[in-house]
CSV table of C-alpha atoms in Angstrom, one decimal:
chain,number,residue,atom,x,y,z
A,117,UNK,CA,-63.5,17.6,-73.9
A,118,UNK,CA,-65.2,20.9,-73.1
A,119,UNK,CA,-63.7,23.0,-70.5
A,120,UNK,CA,-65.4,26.1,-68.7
A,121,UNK,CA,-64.4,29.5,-69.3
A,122,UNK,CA,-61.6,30.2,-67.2
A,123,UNK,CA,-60.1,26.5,-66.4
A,124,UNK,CA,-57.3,26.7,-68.2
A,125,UNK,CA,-56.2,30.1,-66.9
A,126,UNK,CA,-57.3,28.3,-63.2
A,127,UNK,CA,-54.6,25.6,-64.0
A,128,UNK,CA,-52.1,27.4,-65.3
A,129,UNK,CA,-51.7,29.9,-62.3
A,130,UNK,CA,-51.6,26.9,-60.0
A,131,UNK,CA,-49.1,24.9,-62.1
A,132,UNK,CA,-47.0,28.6,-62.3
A,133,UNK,CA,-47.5,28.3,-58.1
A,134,UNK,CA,-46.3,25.0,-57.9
A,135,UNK,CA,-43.3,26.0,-60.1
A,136,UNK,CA,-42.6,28.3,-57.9
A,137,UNK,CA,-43.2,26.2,-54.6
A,138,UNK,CA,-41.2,23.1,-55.7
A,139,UNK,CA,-38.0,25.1,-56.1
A,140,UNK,CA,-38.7,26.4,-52.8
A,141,UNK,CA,-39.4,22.8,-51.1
A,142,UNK,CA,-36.3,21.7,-52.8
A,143,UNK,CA,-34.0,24.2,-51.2
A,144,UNK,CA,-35.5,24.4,-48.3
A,145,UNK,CA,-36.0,20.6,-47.8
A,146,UNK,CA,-39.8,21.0,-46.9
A,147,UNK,CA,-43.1,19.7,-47.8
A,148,UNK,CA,-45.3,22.0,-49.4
A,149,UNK,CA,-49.1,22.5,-49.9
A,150,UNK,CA,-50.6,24.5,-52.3
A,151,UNK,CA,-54.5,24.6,-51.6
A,152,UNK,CA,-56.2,25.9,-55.1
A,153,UNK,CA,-59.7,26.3,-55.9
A,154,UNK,CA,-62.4,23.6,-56.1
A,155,UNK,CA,-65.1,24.0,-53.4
A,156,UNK,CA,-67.3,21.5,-54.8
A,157,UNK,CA,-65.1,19.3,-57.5
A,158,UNK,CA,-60.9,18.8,-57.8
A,159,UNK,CA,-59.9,19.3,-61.3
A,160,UNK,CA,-58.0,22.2,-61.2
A,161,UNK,CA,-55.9,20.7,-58.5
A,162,UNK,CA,-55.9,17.4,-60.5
A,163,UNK,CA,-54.8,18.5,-63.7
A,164,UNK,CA,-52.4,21.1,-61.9
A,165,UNK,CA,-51.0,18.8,-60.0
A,166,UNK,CA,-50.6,15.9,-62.6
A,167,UNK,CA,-49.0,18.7,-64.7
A,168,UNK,CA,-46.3,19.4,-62.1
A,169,UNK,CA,-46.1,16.2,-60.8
A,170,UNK,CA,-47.1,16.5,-57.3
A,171,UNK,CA,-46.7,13.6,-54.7
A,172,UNK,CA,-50.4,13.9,-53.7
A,173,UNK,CA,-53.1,15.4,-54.8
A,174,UNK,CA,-56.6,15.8,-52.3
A,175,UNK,CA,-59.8,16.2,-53.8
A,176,UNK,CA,-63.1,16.7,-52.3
A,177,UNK,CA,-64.5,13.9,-54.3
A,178,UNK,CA,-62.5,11.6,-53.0
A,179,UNK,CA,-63.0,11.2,-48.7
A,180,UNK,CA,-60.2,11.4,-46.9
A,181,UNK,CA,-60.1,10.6,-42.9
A,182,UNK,CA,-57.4,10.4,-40.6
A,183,UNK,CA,-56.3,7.1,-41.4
A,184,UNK,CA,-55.6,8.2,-45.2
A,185,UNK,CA,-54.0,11.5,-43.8
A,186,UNK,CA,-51.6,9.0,-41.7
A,187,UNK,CA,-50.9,7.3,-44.3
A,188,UNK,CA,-49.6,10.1,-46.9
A,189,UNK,CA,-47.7,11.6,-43.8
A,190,UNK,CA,-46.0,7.9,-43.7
A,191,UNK,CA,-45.7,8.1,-47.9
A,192,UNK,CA,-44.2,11.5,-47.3
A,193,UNK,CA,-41.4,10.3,-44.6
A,194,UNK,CA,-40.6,7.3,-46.6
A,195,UNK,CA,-39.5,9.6,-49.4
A,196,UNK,CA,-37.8,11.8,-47.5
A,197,UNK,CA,-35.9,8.9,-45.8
A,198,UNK,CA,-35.2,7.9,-49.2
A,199,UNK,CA,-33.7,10.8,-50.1
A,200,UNK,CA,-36.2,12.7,-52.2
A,201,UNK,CA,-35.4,15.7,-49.9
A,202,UNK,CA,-38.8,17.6,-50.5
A,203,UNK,CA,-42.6,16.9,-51.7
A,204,UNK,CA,-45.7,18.6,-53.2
A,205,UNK,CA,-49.0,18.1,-52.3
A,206,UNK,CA,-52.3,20.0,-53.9
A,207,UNK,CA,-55.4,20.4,-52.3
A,208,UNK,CA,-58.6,21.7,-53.6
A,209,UNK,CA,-60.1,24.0,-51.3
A,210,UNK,CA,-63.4,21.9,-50.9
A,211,UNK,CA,-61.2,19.1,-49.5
A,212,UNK,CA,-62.3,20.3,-45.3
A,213,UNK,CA,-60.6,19.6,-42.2
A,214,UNK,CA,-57.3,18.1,-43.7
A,215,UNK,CA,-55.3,20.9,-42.2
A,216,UNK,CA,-56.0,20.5,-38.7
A,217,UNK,CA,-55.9,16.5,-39.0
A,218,UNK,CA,-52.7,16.8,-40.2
A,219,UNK,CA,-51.3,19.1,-37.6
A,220,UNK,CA,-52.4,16.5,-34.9
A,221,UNK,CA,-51.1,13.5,-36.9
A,222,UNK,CA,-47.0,15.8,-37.5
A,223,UNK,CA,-46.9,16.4,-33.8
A,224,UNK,CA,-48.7,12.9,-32.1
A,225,UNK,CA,-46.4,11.1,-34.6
A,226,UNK,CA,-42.5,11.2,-34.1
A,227,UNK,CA,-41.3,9.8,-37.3
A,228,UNK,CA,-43.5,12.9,-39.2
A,229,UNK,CA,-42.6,16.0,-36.8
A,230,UNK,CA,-38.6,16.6,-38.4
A,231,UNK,CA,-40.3,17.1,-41.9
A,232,UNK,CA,-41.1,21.0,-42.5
A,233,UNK,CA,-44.7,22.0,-43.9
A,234,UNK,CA,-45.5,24.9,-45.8
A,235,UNK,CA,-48.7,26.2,-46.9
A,236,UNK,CA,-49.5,28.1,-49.9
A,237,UNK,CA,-53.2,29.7,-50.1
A,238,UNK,CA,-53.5,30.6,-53.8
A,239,UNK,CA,-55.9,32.8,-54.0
A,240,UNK,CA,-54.9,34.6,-51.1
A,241,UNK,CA,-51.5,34.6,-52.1
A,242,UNK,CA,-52.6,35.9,-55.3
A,243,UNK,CA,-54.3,38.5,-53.5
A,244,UNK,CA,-51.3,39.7,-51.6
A,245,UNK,CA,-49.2,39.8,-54.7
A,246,UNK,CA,-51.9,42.1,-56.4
A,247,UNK,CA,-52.1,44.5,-53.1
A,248,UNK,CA,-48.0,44.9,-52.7
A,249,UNK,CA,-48.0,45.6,-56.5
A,250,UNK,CA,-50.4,48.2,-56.1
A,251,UNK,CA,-49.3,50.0,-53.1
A,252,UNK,CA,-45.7,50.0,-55.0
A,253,UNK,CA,-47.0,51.7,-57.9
A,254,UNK,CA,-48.7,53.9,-55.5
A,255,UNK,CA,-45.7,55.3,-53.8
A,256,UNK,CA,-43.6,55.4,-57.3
């Protein structure tokens, strides 16, 4: 399979993200999101998240309306209420609206509103990282 120049770097920061979010969900008992690139098409957040083993993984190519949303929110309380404590979803960037969907659907549904979402904005994230690192160096 060919691969453009940069995918594999793409991935690999986003799997190296969710390394770092999962052991933050699992401490923390929360759900997290990690929203990577992928305006147009989801493979970086497919093959990221299949390589960390996300819960759920959103795509643009795939549609995704409030009923769906409903239903991962109601995947996501069934495995807390099982026990599994935290969850990871990726997004690909290109995948619109889900955000504000989902914030209606976590406080119009009781049963969703005790779990605790985080969001993670890789590259601005990335982008924060890279400032702080530079001002640091700066004032050394």
């Amino acid at each position: 399979t060919n691969f453009t120049i940069g995918f594999q770097t793409a991935v690999q920061i986003a799997t190296d993200a969710l390394d770092r979010l999962r052991s933050t969900a699992e401490s923390q008992h929360r759900v997290m999101l990690l929203e990577v690139m992928g305006r147009h098409t989801g493979w970086i957040a497919t093959y990221a998240g299949m390589a960390n083993g996300a819960d759920a993984i959103l795509i643009p190519e795939i549609p995704v309306d409030r009923a769906k949303l409903e239903g991962l929110c109601s995947m996501l309380v069934a495995r807390n209420q099982r026990g599994a404590g935290f969850s990871i979803v990726v997004v690909a960037e290109g995948r619109k609206h889900y955000w504000d969907t989902l914030i209606s659907i976590v406080f119009n549904k009781p049963k969703v509103l005790p779990l605790f979402f985080g969001l993670a904005i890789q590259g601005f994230h990335l982008r924060k990282v890279n400032r702080t690192i530079q001002s640091t160096k700066a004032t050394l």
